[in-house]
Amino acid sequence: MRKTRNSAGQSSAASAGVNTESWPATYLRIGISGWTYPPWRGVFYPKGLAQHRELEFASRAHNSIEINGSFYSLQRPSSYQRWYEQTPQGFVFSVKGPRFITHMKKLRDVQTPLANFFASGVLALREKLGPVLWQFPPNFGWNEQRFRDFFELLPKTTTEAAQLARLHDAKLK
C-alpha cells in the first residue's frame, strides 16, 4: 500500500502528528465519506480547485473514499470509470449499497435489485473496489433468517458479482 503524502511531503497521518510506523499498513485505510462538500472548498480543497478535480485531490490525501451517491441511486458506468481513472494506484473505494435494498425492500426479494447494483458499473472500479457498506435504517429489527438469505445472495468474488449482474432488469442499460 502506498503512503499518502500531503503537499509538504508528509503522510496524512504524520501531518496530524500520528506515528504510523508500527501500523499494519496492508490492513489500514483512512478516508472520508464522499468528496463533494462545498464548505470544504478553500479549507481542505485549495482555493480555485475545479469541482471536477476534487476527487483527484482528496484521493491523494486519503487512501480510501466512500462512494455515497450509490446509496441514493444507481450510478452510471461512465461515472465509476471516471472515478477509477481519477484516483491513484493502490487507492480503494468503499461503495455504499443502495437504500432501495436496505430501506425500501428491507432485504426482501432483492436478487434483481442486487443484480442491478452490480450491473450499474460498480465493477468498473476493478482492483480499486473495496468493501460494500450496507447501511440499515434505525428501525430495522433483527431478523436472522432475512440476513442469512441476504448474505447467501451476496457475491463473494468479483466473478460472482459479474455473474449476478447478468440477471439485471431489462430496462437497466
PDB file of C-alpha atoms in Angstrom:
ATOM      1  CA  MET A   1       0.000   0.000   0.000  1.00  0.00           C
ATOM      2  CA  ARG A   2       1.349   3.418  -0.829  1.00  0.00           C
ATOM      3  CA  LYS A   3       1.669   6.055   1.852  1.00  0.00           C
ATOM      4  CA  THR A   4      -0.433   9.086   1.077  1.00  0.00           C
ATOM      5  CA  ARG A   5       1.505  12.354   1.117  1.00  0.00           C
ATOM      6  CA  ASN A   6       0.340  15.920   1.559  1.00  0.00           C
ATOM      7  CA  SER A   7       1.751  18.930  -0.282  1.00  0.00           C
ATOM      8  CA  ALA A   8       4.623  19.126   2.258  1.00  0.00           C
ATOM      9  CA  GLY A   9       5.610  15.527   1.505  1.00  0.00           C
ATOM     10  CA  GLN A  10       4.302  14.185   4.813  1.00  0.00           C
ATOM     11  CA  SER A  11       1.926  11.275   5.082  1.00  0.00           C
ATOM     12  CA  SER A  12      -1.618  12.302   6.051  1.00  0.00           C
ATOM     13  CA  ALA A  13      -1.246  10.712   9.467  1.00  0.00           C
ATOM     14  CA  ALA A  14       2.225  12.196  10.001  1.00  0.00           C
ATOM     15  CA  SER A  15       0.940  15.684   9.262  1.00  0.00           C
ATOM     16  CA  ALA A  16      -1.568  15.103  12.068  1.00  0.00           C
ATOM     17  CA  GLY A  17       1.259  14.081  14.430  1.00  0.00           C
ATOM     18  CA  VAL A  18       0.448  10.355  14.385  1.00  0.00           C
ATOM     19  CA  ASN A  19       3.275   7.802  14.258  1.00  0.00           C
ATOM     20  CA  THR A  20       2.124   5.083  11.871  1.00  0.00           C
ATOM     21  CA  GLU A  21       5.382   3.149  11.518  1.00  0.00           C
ATOM     22  CA  SER A  22       4.117   0.154  13.523  1.00  0.00           C
ATOM     23  CA  TRP A  23       0.666   0.059  11.925  1.00  0.00           C
ATOM     24  CA  PRO A  24      -0.129  -2.944   9.716  1.00  0.00           C
ATOM     25  CA  ALA A  25      -0.271  -0.908   6.511  1.00  0.00           C
ATOM     26  CA  THR A  26      -1.870  -3.645   4.448  1.00  0.00           C
ATOM     27  CA  TYR A  27      -4.992  -3.504   6.605  1.00  0.00           C
ATOM     28  CA  LEU A  28      -5.417   0.152   7.458  1.00  0.00           C
ATOM     29  CA  ARG A  29      -7.270   2.583   5.259  1.00  0.00           C
ATOM     30  CA  ILE A  30      -8.194   6.089   6.331  1.00  0.00           C
ATOM     31  CA  GLY A  31     -10.650   8.043   4.269  1.00  0.00           C
ATOM     32  CA  ILE A  32     -13.743  10.154   4.018  1.00  0.00           C
ATOM     33  CA  SER A  33     -17.384   9.613   3.133  1.00  0.00           C
ATOM     34  CA  GLY A  34     -17.757  11.289  -0.229  1.00  0.00           C
ATOM     35  CA  TRP A  35     -15.760  14.161  -1.649  1.00  0.00           C
ATOM     36  CA  THR A  36     -18.198  16.828  -2.831  1.00  0.00           C
ATOM     37  CA  TYR A  37     -18.620  19.186   0.102  1.00  0.00           C
ATOM     38  CA  PRO A  38     -18.890  22.893  -0.787  1.00  0.00           C
ATOM     39  CA  PRO A  39     -17.877  24.026   2.755  1.00  0.00           C
ATOM     40  CA  TRP A  40     -14.524  22.253   2.257  1.00  0.00           C
ATOM     41  CA  ARG A  41     -13.615  24.483  -0.701  1.00  0.00           C
ATOM     42  CA  GLY A  42     -10.821  26.814   0.286  1.00  0.00           C
ATOM     43  CA  VAL A  43     -10.351  24.854   3.551  1.00  0.00           C
ATOM     44  CA  PHE A  44      -9.490  21.237   2.654  1.00  0.00           C
ATOM     45  CA  TYR A  45      -9.538  21.819  -1.100  1.00  0.00           C
ATOM     46  CA  PRO A  46      -7.227  24.537  -2.385  1.00  0.00           C
ATOM     47  CA  LYS A  47      -8.935  27.769  -3.314  1.00  0.00           C
ATOM     48  CA  GLY A  48      -9.790  27.751  -7.001  1.00  0.00           C
ATOM     49  CA  LEU A  49      -9.637  23.971  -7.438  1.00  0.00           C
ATOM     50  CA  ALA A  50     -12.256  22.995 -10.014  1.00  0.00           C
ATOM     51  CA  GLN A  51     -15.031  20.813  -8.583  1.00  0.00           C
ATOM     52  CA  HIS A  52     -14.345  18.075 -11.142  1.00  0.00           C
ATOM     53  CA  ARG A  53     -10.826  17.728  -9.629  1.00  0.00           C
ATOM     54  CA  GLU A  54     -11.940  17.324  -6.007  1.00  0.00           C
ATOM     55  CA  LEU A  55     -11.867  13.512  -6.075  1.00  0.00           C
ATOM     56  CA  GLU A  56      -8.411  13.572  -7.617  1.00  0.00           C
ATOM     57  CA  PHE A  57      -7.192  15.897  -4.851  1.00  0.00           C
ATOM     58  CA  ALA A  58      -8.916  14.025  -1.995  1.00  0.00           C
ATOM     59  CA  SER A  59      -7.623  10.654  -3.231  1.00  0.00           C
ATOM     60  CA  ARG A  60      -4.085  11.882  -2.743  1.00  0.00           C
ATOM     61  CA  ALA A  61      -4.789  12.948   0.839  1.00  0.00           C
ATOM     62  CA  HIS A  62      -6.589   9.699   1.767  1.00  0.00           C
ATOM     63  CA  ASN A  63      -6.147   6.118   0.602  1.00  0.00           C
ATOM     64  CA  SER A  64      -9.873   5.326   0.643  1.00  0.00           C
ATOM     65  CA  ILE A  65     -13.094   7.226  -0.005  1.00  0.00           C
ATOM     66  CA  GLU A  66     -16.676   6.058   0.286  1.00  0.00           C
ATOM     67  CA  ILE A  67     -18.925   6.449  -2.735  1.00  0.00           C
ATOM     68  CA  ASN A  68     -22.046   7.717  -1.029  1.00  0.00           C
ATOM     69  CA  GLY A  69     -24.193   8.515  -4.080  1.00  0.00           C
ATOM     70  CA  SER A  70     -24.739   4.811  -4.770  1.00  0.00           C
ATOM     71  CA  PHE A  71     -26.922   4.726  -1.648  1.00  0.00           C
ATOM     72  CA  TYR A  72     -29.406   7.164  -3.190  1.00  0.00           C
ATOM     73  CA  SER A  73     -29.441   5.974  -6.801  1.00  0.00           C
ATOM     74  CA  LEU A  74     -27.652   3.705  -9.230  1.00  0.00           C
ATOM     75  CA  GLN A  75     -24.631   5.452 -10.682  1.00  0.00           C
ATOM     76  CA  ARG A  76     -23.620   5.360 -14.336  1.00  0.00           C
ATOM     77  CA  PRO A  77     -20.864   3.045 -15.571  1.00  0.00           C
ATOM     78  CA  SER A  78     -19.113   6.116 -17.004  1.00  0.00           C
ATOM     79  CA  SER A  79     -19.009   7.657 -13.511  1.00  0.00           C
ATOM     80  CA  TYR A  80     -17.359   4.595 -11.992  1.00  0.00           C
ATOM     81  CA  GLN A  81     -14.860   4.512 -14.865  1.00  0.00           C
ATOM     82  CA  ARG A  82     -14.055   8.222 -14.431  1.00  0.00           C
ATOM     83  CA  TRP A  83     -13.582   7.779 -10.659  1.00  0.00           C
ATOM     84  CA  TYR A  84     -11.254   4.866 -11.339  1.00  0.00           C
ATOM     85  CA  GLU A  85      -9.167   6.999 -13.693  1.00  0.00           C
ATOM     86  CA  GLN A  86      -9.030   9.990 -11.307  1.00  0.00           C
ATOM     87  CA  THR A  87      -7.541   8.024  -8.409  1.00  0.00           C
ATOM     88  CA  PRO A  88      -4.007   6.682  -7.956  1.00  0.00           C
ATOM     89  CA  GLN A  89      -2.831   3.098  -7.966  1.00  0.00           C
ATOM     90  CA  GLY A  90      -3.343   1.465  -4.562  1.00  0.00           C
ATOM     91  CA  PHE A  91      -6.422   3.558  -3.808  1.00  0.00           C
ATOM     92  CA  VAL A  92      -9.583   1.752  -2.644  1.00  0.00           C
ATOM     93  CA  PHE A  93     -13.215   2.833  -2.786  1.00  0.00           C
ATOM     94  CA  SER A  94     -15.831   1.649  -0.362  1.00  0.00           C
ATOM     95  CA  VAL A  95     -19.217   1.712  -2.051  1.00  0.00           C
ATOM     96  CA  LYS A  96     -22.459   2.200  -0.189  1.00  0.00           C
ATOM     97  CA  GLY A  97     -25.102  -0.331  -1.171  1.00  0.00           C
ATOM     98  CA  PRO A  98     -28.446   1.042  -2.390  1.00  0.00           C
ATOM     99  CA  ARG A  99     -31.017   2.128   0.164  1.00  0.00           C
ATOM    100  CA  PHE A 100     -33.620   0.596  -2.149  1.00  0.00           C
ATOM    101  CA  ILE A 101     -32.376  -2.782  -0.904  1.00  0.00           C
ATOM    102  CA  THR A 102     -31.931  -1.920   2.782  1.00  0.00           C
ATOM    103  CA  HIS A 103     -34.576   0.712   3.469  1.00  0.00           C
ATOM    104  CA  MET A 104     -37.353   0.082   0.953  1.00  0.00           C
ATOM    105  CA  LYS A 105     -37.151  -3.639   0.209  1.00  0.00           C
ATOM    106  CA  LYS A 106     -35.826  -4.353   3.725  1.00  0.00           C
ATOM    107  CA  LEU A 107     -33.807  -7.250   2.253  1.00  0.00           C
ATOM    108  CA  ARG A 108     -36.918  -8.950   0.823  1.00  0.00           C
ATOM    109  CA  ASP A 109     -36.920 -10.074  -2.821  1.00  0.00           C
ATOM    110  CA  VAL A 110     -33.639  -8.341  -3.574  1.00  0.00           C
ATOM    111  CA  GLN A 111     -31.962 -10.590  -6.152  1.00  0.00           C
ATOM    112  CA  THR A 112     -32.868  -8.307  -9.065  1.00  0.00           C
ATOM    113  CA  PRO A 113     -32.034  -5.069  -7.196  1.00  0.00           C
ATOM    114  CA  LEU A 114     -28.662  -6.608  -6.248  1.00  0.00           C
ATOM    115  CA  ALA A 115     -28.111  -7.591  -9.873  1.00  0.00           C
ATOM    116  CA  ASN A 116     -28.987  -4.033 -10.937  1.00  0.00           C
ATOM    117  CA  PHE A 117     -26.497  -2.616  -8.420  1.00  0.00           C
ATOM    118  CA  PHE A 118     -23.648  -4.777  -9.708  1.00  0.00           C
ATOM    119  CA  ALA A 119     -24.695  -4.160 -13.334  1.00  0.00           C
ATOM    120  CA  SER A 120     -24.680  -0.381 -12.784  1.00  0.00           C
ATOM    121  CA  GLY A 121     -20.927  -0.236 -13.355  1.00  0.00           C
ATOM    122  CA  VAL A 122     -19.501  -0.680  -9.865  1.00  0.00           C
ATOM    123  CA  LEU A 123     -17.224  -3.447 -11.179  1.00  0.00           C
ATOM    124  CA  ALA A 124     -15.510  -0.841 -13.405  1.00  0.00           C
ATOM    125  CA  LEU A 125     -13.626   0.129 -10.234  1.00  0.00           C
ATOM    126  CA  ARG A 126     -11.701  -3.164 -10.716  1.00  0.00           C
ATOM    127  CA  GLU A 127      -8.925  -3.550  -8.134  1.00  0.00           C
ATOM    128  CA  LYS A 128      -9.982  -0.262  -6.504  1.00  0.00           C
ATOM    129  CA  LEU A 129     -13.310  -1.769  -5.435  1.00  0.00           C
ATOM    130  CA  GLY A 130     -13.143  -2.376  -1.711  1.00  0.00           C
ATOM    131  CA  PRO A 131     -15.928  -3.101   0.750  1.00  0.00           C
ATOM    132  CA  VAL A 132     -19.596  -2.557   0.060  1.00  0.00           C
ATOM    133  CA  LEU A 133     -21.231  -0.826   3.016  1.00  0.00           C
ATOM    134  CA  TRP A 134     -24.820  -1.849   3.751  1.00  0.00           C
ATOM    135  CA  GLN A 135     -26.460   0.808   5.924  1.00  0.00           C
ATOM    136  CA  PHE A 136     -29.769  -0.060   7.554  1.00  0.00           C
ATOM    137  CA  PRO A 137     -32.439   2.262   8.923  1.00  0.00           C
ATOM    138  CA  PRO A 138     -32.504   2.673  12.713  1.00  0.00           C
ATOM    139  CA  ASN A 139     -35.866   0.919  12.927  1.00  0.00           C
ATOM    140  CA  PHE A 140     -34.666  -2.178  11.065  1.00  0.00           C
ATOM    141  CA  GLY A 141     -35.223  -5.012  13.511  1.00  0.00           C
ATOM    142  CA  TRP A 142     -33.055  -8.092  13.755  1.00  0.00           C
ATOM    143  CA  ASN A 143     -34.335 -10.910  11.582  1.00  0.00           C
ATOM    144  CA  GLU A 144     -31.781 -13.686  11.443  1.00  0.00           C
ATOM    145  CA  GLN A 145     -33.341 -15.536   8.521  1.00  0.00           C
ATOM    146  CA  ARG A 146     -33.647 -12.397   6.420  1.00  0.00           C
ATOM    147  CA  PHE A 147     -29.960 -11.602   6.991  1.00  0.00           C
ATOM    148  CA  ARG A 148     -28.963 -15.196   6.220  1.00  0.00           C
ATOM    149  CA  ASP A 149     -30.936 -15.079   2.969  1.00  0.00           C
ATOM    150  CA  PHE A 150     -29.343 -11.736   2.065  1.00  0.00           C
ATOM    151  CA  PHE A 151     -25.822 -12.964   2.830  1.00  0.00           C
ATOM    152  CA  GLU A 152     -26.452 -16.008   0.634  1.00  0.00           C
ATOM    153  CA  LEU A 153     -27.315 -13.708  -2.288  1.00  0.00           C
ATOM    154  CA  LEU A 154     -24.241 -11.502  -1.886  1.00  0.00           C
ATOM    155  CA  PRO A 155     -21.431 -12.368  -4.287  1.00  0.00           C
ATOM    156  CA  LYS A 156     -18.195 -13.471  -2.611  1.00  0.00           C
ATOM    157  CA  THR A 157     -15.939 -12.588  -5.548  1.00  0.00           C
ATOM    158  CA  THR A 158     -15.980 -10.143  -8.423  1.00  0.00           C
ATOM    159  CA  THR A 159     -16.574 -13.099 -10.753  1.00  0.00           C
ATOM    160  CA  GLU A 160     -19.728 -13.960  -8.800  1.00  0.00           C
ATOM    161  CA  ALA A 161     -20.712 -10.271  -8.844  1.00  0.00           C
ATOM    162  CA  ALA A 162     -20.358 -10.186 -12.639  1.00  0.00           C
ATOM    163  CA  GLN A 163     -22.485 -13.334 -12.926  1.00  0.00           C
ATOM    164  CA  LEU A 164     -25.157 -11.806 -10.682  1.00  0.00           C
ATOM    165  CA  ALA A 165     -25.059  -8.583 -12.722  1.00  0.00           C
ATOM    166  CA  ARG A 166     -26.237 -10.528 -15.787  1.00  0.00           C
ATOM    167  CA  LEU A 167     -29.592 -11.011 -14.020  1.00  0.00           C
ATOM    168  CA  HIS A 168     -30.340  -7.266 -14.089  1.00  0.00           C
ATOM    169  CA  ASP A 169     -33.649  -5.724 -15.165  1.00  0.00           C
ATOM    170  CA  ALA A 170     -34.114  -5.431 -18.920  1.00  0.00           C
ATOM    171  CA  LYS A 171     -34.704  -1.680 -18.510  1.00  0.00           C
ATOM    172  CA  LEU A 172     -31.221  -1.187 -16.983  1.00  0.00           C
ATOM    173  CA  LYS A 173     -28.818  -0.118 -19.724  1.00  0.00           C
TER     174      LYS A 173
END
